[in-house]
PDB file of C-alpha atoms and ligand atoms in Angstrom:
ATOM      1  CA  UNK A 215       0.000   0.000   0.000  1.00 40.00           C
ATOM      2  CA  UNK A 216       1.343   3.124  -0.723  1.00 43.00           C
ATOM      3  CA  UNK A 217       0.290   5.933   1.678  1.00 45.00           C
ATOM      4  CA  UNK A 218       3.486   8.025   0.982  1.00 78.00           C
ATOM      5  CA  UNK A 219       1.009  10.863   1.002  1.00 88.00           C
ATOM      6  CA  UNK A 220      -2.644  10.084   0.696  1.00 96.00           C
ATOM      7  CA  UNK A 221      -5.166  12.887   2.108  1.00 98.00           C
ATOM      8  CA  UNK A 222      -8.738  12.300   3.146  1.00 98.00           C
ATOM      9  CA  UNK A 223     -10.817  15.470   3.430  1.00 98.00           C
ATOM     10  CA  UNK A 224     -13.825  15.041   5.417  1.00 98.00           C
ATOM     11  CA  UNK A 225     -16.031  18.273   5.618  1.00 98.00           C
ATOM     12  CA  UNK A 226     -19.366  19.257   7.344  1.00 97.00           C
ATOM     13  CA  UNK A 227     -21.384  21.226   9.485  1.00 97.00           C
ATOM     14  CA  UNK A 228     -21.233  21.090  13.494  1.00 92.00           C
ATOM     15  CA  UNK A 229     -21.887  17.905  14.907  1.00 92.00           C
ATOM     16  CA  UNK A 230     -22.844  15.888  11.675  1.00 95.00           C
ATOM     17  CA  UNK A 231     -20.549  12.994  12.508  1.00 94.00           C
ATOM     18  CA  UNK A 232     -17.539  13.961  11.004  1.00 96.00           C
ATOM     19  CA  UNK A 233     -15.392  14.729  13.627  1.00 95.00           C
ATOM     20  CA  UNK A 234     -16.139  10.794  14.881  1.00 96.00           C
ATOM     21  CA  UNK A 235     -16.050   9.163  11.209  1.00 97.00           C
ATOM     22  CA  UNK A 236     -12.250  11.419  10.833  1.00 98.00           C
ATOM     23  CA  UNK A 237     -11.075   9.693  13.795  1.00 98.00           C
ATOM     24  CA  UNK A 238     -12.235   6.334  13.272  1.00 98.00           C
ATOM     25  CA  UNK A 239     -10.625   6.117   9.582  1.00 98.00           C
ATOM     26  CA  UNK A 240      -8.061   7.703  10.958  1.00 98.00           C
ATOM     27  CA  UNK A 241      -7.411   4.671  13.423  1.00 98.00           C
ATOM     28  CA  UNK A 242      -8.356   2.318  11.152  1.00 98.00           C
ATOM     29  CA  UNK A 243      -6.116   3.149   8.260  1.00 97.00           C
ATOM     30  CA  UNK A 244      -2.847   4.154  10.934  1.00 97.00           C
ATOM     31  CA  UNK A 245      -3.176   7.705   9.373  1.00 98.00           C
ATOM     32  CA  UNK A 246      -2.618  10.797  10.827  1.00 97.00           C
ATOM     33  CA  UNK A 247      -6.035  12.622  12.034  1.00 98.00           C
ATOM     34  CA  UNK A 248      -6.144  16.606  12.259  1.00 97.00           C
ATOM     35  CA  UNK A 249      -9.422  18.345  13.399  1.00 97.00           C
ATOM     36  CA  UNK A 250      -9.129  21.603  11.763  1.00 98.00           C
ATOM     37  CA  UNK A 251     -11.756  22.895  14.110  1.00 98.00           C
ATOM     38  CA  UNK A 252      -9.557  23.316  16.963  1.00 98.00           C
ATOM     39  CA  UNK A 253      -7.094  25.770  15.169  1.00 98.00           C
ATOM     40  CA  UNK A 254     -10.145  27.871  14.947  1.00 98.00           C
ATOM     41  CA  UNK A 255     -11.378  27.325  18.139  1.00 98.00           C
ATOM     42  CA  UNK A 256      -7.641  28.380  19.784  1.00 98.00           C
ATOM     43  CA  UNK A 257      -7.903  31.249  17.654  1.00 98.00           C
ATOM     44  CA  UNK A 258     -11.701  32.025  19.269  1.00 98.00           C
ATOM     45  CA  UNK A 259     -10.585  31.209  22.885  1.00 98.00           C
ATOM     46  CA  UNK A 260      -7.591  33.923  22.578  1.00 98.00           C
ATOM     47  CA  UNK A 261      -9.675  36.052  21.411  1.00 98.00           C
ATOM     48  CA  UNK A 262     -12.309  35.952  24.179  1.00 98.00           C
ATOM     49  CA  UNK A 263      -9.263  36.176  26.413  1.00 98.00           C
ATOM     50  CA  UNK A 264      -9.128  39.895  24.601  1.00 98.00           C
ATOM     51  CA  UNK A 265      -6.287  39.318  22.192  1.00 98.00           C
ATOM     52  CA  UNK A 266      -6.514  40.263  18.593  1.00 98.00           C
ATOM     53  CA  UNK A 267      -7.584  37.470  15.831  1.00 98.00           C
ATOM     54  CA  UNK A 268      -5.070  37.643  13.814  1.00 98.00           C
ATOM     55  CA  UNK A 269      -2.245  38.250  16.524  1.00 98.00           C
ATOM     56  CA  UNK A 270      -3.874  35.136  17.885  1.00 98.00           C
ATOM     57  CA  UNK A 271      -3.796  33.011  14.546  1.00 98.00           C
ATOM     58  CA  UNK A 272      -0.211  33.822  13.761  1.00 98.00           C
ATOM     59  CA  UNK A 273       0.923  32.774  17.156  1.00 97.00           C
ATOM     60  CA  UNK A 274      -1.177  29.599  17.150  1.00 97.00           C
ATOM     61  CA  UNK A 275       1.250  26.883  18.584  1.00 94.00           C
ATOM     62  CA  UNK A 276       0.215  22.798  18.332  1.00 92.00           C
ATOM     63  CA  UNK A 277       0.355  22.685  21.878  1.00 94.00           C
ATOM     64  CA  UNK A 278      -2.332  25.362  22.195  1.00 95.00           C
ATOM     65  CA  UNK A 279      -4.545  22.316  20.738  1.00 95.00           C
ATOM     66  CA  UNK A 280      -4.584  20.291  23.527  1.00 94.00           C
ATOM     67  CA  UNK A 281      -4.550  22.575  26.628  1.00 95.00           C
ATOM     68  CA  UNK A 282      -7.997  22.809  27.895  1.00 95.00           C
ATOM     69  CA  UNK A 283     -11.266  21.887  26.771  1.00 95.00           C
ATOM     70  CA  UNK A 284     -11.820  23.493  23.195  1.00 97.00           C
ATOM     71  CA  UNK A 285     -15.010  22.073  22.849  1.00 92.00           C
ATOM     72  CA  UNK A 286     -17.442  24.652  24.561  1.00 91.00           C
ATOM     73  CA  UNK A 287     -20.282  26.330  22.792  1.00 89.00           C
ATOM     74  CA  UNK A 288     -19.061  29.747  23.637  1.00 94.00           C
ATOM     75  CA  UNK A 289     -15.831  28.729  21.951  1.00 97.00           C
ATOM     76  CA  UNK A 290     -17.614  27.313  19.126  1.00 94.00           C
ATOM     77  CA  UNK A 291     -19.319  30.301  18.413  1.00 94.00           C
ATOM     78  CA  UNK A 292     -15.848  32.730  18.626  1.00 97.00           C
ATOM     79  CA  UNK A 293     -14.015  29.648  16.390  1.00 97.00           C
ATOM     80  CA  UNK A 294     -17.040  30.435  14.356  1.00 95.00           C
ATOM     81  CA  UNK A 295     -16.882  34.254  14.380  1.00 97.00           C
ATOM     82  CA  UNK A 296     -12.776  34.523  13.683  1.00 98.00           C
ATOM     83  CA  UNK A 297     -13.409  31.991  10.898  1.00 97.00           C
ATOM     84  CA  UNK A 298     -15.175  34.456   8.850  1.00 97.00           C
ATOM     85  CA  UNK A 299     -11.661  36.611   8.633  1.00 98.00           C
ATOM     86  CA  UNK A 300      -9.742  35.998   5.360  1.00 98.00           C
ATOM     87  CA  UNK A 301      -6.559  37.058   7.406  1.00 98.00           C
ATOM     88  CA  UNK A 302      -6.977  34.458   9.925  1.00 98.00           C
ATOM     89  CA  UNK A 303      -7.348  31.514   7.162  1.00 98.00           C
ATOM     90  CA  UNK A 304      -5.101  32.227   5.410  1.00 98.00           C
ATOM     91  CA  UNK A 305      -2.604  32.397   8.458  1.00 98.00           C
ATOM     92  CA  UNK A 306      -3.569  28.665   9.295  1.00 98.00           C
ATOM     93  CA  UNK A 307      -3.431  27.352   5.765  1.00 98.00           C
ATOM     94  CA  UNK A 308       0.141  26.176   5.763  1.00 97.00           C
ATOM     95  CA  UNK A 309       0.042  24.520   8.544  1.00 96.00           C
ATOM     96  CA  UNK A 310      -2.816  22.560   7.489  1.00 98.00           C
ATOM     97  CA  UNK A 311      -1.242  21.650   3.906  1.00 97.00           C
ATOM     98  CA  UNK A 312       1.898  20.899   5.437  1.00 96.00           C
ATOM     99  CA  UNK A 313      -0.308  17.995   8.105  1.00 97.00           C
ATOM    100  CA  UNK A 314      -2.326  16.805   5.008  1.00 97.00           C
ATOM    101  CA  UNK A 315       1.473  16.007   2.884  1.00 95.00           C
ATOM    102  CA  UNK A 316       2.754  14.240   5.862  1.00 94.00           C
ATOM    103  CA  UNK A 317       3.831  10.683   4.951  1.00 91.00           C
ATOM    104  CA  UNK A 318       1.760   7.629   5.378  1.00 94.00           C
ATOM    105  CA  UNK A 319      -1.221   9.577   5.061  1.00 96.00           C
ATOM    106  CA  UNK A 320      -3.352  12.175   6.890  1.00 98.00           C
ATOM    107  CA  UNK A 321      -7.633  13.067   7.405  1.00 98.00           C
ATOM    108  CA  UNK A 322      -8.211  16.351   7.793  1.00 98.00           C
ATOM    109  CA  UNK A 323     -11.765  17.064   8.840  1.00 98.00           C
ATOM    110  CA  UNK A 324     -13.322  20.755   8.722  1.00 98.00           C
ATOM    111  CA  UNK A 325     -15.444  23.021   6.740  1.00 97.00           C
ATOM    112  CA  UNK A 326     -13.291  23.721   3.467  1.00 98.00           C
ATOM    113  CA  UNK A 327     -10.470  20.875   3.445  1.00 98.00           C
ATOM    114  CA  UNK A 328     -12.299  19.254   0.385  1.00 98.00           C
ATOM    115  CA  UNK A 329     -12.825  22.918  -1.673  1.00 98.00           C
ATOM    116  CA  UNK A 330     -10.128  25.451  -0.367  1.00 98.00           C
ATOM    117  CA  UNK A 331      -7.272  24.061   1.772  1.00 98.00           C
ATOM    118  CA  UNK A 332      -6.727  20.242   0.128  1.00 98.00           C
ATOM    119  CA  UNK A 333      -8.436  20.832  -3.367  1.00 98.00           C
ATOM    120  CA  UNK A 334      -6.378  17.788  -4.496  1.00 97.00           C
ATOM    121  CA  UNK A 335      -7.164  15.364  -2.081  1.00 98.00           C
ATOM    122  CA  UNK A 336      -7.406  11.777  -2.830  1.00 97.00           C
ATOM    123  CA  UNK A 337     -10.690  11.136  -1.014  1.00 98.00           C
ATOM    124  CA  UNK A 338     -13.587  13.777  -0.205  1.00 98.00           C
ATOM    125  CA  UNK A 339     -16.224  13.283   1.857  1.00 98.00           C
ATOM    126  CA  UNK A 340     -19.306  15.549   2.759  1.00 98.00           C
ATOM    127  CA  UNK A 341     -20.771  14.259   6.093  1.00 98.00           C
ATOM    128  CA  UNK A 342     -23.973  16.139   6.963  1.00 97.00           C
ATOM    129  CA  UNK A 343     -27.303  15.751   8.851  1.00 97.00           C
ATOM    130  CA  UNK A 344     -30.393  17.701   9.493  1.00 97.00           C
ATOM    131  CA  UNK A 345     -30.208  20.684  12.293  1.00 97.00           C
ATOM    132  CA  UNK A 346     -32.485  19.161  14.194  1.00 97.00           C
ATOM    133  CA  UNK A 347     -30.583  15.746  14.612  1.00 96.00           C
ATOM    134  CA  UNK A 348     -27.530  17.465  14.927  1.00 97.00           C
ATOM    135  CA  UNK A 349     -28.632  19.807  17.504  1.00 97.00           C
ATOM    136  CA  UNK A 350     -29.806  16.218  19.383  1.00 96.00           C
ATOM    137  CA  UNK A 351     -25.699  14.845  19.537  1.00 93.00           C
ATOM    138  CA  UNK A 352     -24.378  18.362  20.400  1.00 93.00           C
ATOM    139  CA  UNK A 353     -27.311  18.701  23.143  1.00 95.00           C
ATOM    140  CA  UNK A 354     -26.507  15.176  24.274  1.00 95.00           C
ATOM    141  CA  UNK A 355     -22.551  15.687  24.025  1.00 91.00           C
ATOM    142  CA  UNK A 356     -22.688  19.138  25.958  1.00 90.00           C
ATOM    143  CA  UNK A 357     -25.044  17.964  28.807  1.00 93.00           C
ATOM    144  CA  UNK A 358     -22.889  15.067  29.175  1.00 94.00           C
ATOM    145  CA  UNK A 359     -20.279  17.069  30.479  1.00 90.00           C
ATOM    146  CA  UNK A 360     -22.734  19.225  32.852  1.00 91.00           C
ATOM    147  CA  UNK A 361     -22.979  21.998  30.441  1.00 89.00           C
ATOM    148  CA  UNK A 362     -26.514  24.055  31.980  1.00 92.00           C
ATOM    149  CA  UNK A 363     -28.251  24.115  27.989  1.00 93.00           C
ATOM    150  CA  UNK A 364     -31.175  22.864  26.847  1.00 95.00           C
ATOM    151  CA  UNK A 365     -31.999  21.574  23.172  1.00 96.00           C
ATOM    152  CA  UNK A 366     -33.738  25.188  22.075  1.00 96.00           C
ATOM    153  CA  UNK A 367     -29.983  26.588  22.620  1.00 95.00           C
ATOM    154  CA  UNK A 368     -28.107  24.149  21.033  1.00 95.00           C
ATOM    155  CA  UNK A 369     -30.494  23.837  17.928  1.00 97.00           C
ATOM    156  CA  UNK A 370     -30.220  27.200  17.726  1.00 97.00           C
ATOM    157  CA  UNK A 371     -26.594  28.102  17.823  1.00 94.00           C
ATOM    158  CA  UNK A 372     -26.019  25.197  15.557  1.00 96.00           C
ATOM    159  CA  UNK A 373     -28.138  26.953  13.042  1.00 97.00           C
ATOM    160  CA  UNK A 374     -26.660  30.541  13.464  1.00 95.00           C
ATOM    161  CA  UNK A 375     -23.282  28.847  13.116  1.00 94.00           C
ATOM    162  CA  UNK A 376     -24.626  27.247  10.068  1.00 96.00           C
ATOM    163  CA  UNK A 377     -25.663  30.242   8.576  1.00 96.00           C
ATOM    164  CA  UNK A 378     -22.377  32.219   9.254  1.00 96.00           C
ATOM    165  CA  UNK A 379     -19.929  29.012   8.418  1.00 96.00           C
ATOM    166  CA  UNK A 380     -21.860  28.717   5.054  1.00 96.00           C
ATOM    167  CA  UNK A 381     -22.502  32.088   4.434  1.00 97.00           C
ATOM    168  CA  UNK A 382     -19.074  33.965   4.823  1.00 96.00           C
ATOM    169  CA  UNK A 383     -17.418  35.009   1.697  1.00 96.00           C
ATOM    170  CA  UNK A 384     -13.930  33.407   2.361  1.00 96.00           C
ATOM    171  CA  UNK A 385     -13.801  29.540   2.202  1.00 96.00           C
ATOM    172  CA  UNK A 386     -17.414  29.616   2.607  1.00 97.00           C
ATOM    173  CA  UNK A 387     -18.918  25.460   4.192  1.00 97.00           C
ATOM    174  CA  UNK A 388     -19.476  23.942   0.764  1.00 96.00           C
ATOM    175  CA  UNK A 389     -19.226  20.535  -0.598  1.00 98.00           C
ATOM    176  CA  UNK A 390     -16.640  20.411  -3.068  1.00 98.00           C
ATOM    177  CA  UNK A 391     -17.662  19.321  -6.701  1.00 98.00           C
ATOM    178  CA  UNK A 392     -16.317  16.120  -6.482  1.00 97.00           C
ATOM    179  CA  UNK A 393     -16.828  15.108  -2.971  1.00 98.00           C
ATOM    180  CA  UNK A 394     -19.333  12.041  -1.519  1.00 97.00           C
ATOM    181  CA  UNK A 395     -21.870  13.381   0.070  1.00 97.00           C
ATOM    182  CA  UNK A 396     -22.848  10.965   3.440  1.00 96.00           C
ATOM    183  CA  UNK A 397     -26.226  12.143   5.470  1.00 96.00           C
ATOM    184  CA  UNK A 398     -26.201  10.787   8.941  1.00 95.00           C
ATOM    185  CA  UNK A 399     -29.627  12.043   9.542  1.00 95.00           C
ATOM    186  CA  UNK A 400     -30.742   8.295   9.222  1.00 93.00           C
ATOM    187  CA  UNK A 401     -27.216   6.733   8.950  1.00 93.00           C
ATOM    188  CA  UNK A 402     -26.048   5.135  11.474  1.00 91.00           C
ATOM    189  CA  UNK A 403     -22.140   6.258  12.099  1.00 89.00           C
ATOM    190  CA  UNK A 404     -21.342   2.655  11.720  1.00 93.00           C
ATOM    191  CA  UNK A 405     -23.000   2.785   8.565  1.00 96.00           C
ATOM    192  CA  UNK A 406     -21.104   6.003   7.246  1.00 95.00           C
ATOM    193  CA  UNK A 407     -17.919   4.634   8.755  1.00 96.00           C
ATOM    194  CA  UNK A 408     -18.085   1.674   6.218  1.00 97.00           C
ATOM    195  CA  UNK A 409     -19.265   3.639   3.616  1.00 96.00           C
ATOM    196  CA  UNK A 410     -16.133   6.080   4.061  1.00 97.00           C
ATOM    197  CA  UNK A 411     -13.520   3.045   4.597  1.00 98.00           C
ATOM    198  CA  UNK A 412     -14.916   1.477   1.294  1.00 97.00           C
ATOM    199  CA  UNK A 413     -14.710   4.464  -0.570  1.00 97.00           C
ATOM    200  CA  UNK A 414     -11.045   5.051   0.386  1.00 97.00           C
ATOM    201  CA  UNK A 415      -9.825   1.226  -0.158  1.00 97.00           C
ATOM    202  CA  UNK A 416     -11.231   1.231  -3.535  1.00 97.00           C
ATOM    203  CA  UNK A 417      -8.970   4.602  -3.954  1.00 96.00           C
ATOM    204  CA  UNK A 418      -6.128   3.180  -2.409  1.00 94.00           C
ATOM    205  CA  UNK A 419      -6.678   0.193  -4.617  1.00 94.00           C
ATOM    206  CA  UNK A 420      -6.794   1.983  -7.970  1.00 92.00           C
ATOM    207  CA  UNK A 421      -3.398   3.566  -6.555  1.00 86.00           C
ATOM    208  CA  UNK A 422      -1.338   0.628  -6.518  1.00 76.00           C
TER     209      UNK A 422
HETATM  210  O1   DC B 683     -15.671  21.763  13.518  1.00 88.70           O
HETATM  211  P1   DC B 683     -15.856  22.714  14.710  1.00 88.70           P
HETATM  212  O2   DC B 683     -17.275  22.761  15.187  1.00 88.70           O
HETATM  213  O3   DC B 683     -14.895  22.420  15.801  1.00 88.70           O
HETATM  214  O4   DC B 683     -15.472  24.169  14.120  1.00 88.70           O
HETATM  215  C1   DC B 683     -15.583  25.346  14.885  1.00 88.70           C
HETATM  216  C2   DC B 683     -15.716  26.540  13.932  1.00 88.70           C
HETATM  217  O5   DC B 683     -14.496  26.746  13.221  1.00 88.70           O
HETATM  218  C3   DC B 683     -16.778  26.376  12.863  1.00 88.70           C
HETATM  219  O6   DC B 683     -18.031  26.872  13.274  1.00 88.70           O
HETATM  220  C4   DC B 683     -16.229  27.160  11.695  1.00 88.70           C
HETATM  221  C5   DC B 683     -14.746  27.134  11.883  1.00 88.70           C
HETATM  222  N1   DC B 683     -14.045  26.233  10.966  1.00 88.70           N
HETATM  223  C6   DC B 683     -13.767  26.709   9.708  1.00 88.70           C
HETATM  224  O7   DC B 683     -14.180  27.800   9.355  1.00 88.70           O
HETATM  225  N2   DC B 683     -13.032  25.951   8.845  1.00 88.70           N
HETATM  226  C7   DC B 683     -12.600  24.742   9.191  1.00 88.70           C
HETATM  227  N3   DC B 683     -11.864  24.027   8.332  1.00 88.70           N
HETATM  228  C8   DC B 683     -12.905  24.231  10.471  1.00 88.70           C
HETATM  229  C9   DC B 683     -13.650  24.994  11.331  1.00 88.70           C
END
């Protein structure tokens, strides 16, 4: 098999699967496994810590990644707001691209791998679900850890971030042209998970 570099860009809105789908190919096929989200979300935790967006994005160390829990819907929404910047992007873009080249392959899993950031990656993927079933896992995931929210918040911060993650003018949520589109709204993640590892061992097939 050759995996000298071999990039799987899985994209989607908040809480569609991907994030859980990236990991487990990830696993599965001993490649490398990047959640894009978090360089955003650094980015919106500095910046609710009063430090400028782009200061914050230029500065971004890996470590930053894994200090603290990233995952809070106040940080979502500030990863959400800073992601609209063209300045910021582009300051995390090499850093990405330089992950997805590593050897022996890499997932990358975001909102514009597939279209902006890995245009030429081997495999795409667009994992999505309805707002309302998303809203369910979020509501479920953030309760879980004693977050005080109930499902009316969640629902509806997953469809403002929606709107702004798909409506922004740079890099703008989209499924790229050529990329499989896999709704979890009555998928099982098992079900997408297989779906995803047969799609990329047919590509890694036709490679060798
Ligand atoms: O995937 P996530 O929920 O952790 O992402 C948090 C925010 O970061 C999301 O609302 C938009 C932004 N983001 C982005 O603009 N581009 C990416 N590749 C990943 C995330």
């Amino acid at each position: 098999m050759d995996t000298h570099s071999f990039t799987v860009a899985i994209d989607g809105p908040a809480a569609s699967g991907k994030g859980t789908i990236s990991k487990a190919v990830a696993a599965h096929f001993g490649f490398a496994h990047l959640d894009t989200g978090l360089l955003y979300r650094a980015v919106g935790r500095r910046v609710l810590e009063g430090v400028d967006p782009l200061a914050a994005a230029q500065a971004l160390t890996a470590e930053e990644l894994a200090q603290g829990d990233l995952r809070t819907g106040e940080i979502a929404q500030a990863a959400s707001k800073v992601a609209v910047i063209p300045e910021v992007r582009a300051a995390l873009v090499d850093f990405q691209r330089a992950f997805a080249r590593r050897a022996g392959g890499a997932v990358l899993d975001g909102r514009d791998i597939g279209t902006v950031i890995c245009p030429r990656a081997e495999v795409k993927l667009f994992v999505t679900a309805s707002a309302e079933v998303r809203a369910e896992r979020r509501y479920l995931e953030l309760s879980s850890k004693g977050a005080d929210v109930t499902r009316d918040q969640v629902l509806a911060d997953v469809r403002e971030r929606d709107a702004r993650d798909a409506g922004r003018s740079a890099a703008p949520m989209k499924p790229a042209e050529d990329a499989v589109m896999v709704d979890t709204t009555d998928l099982s993640i098992d079900a997408a998970l297989d779906l995803a590892k047969s799609i990329i061992n047919k590509k890694l097939a036709a490679q060798n």
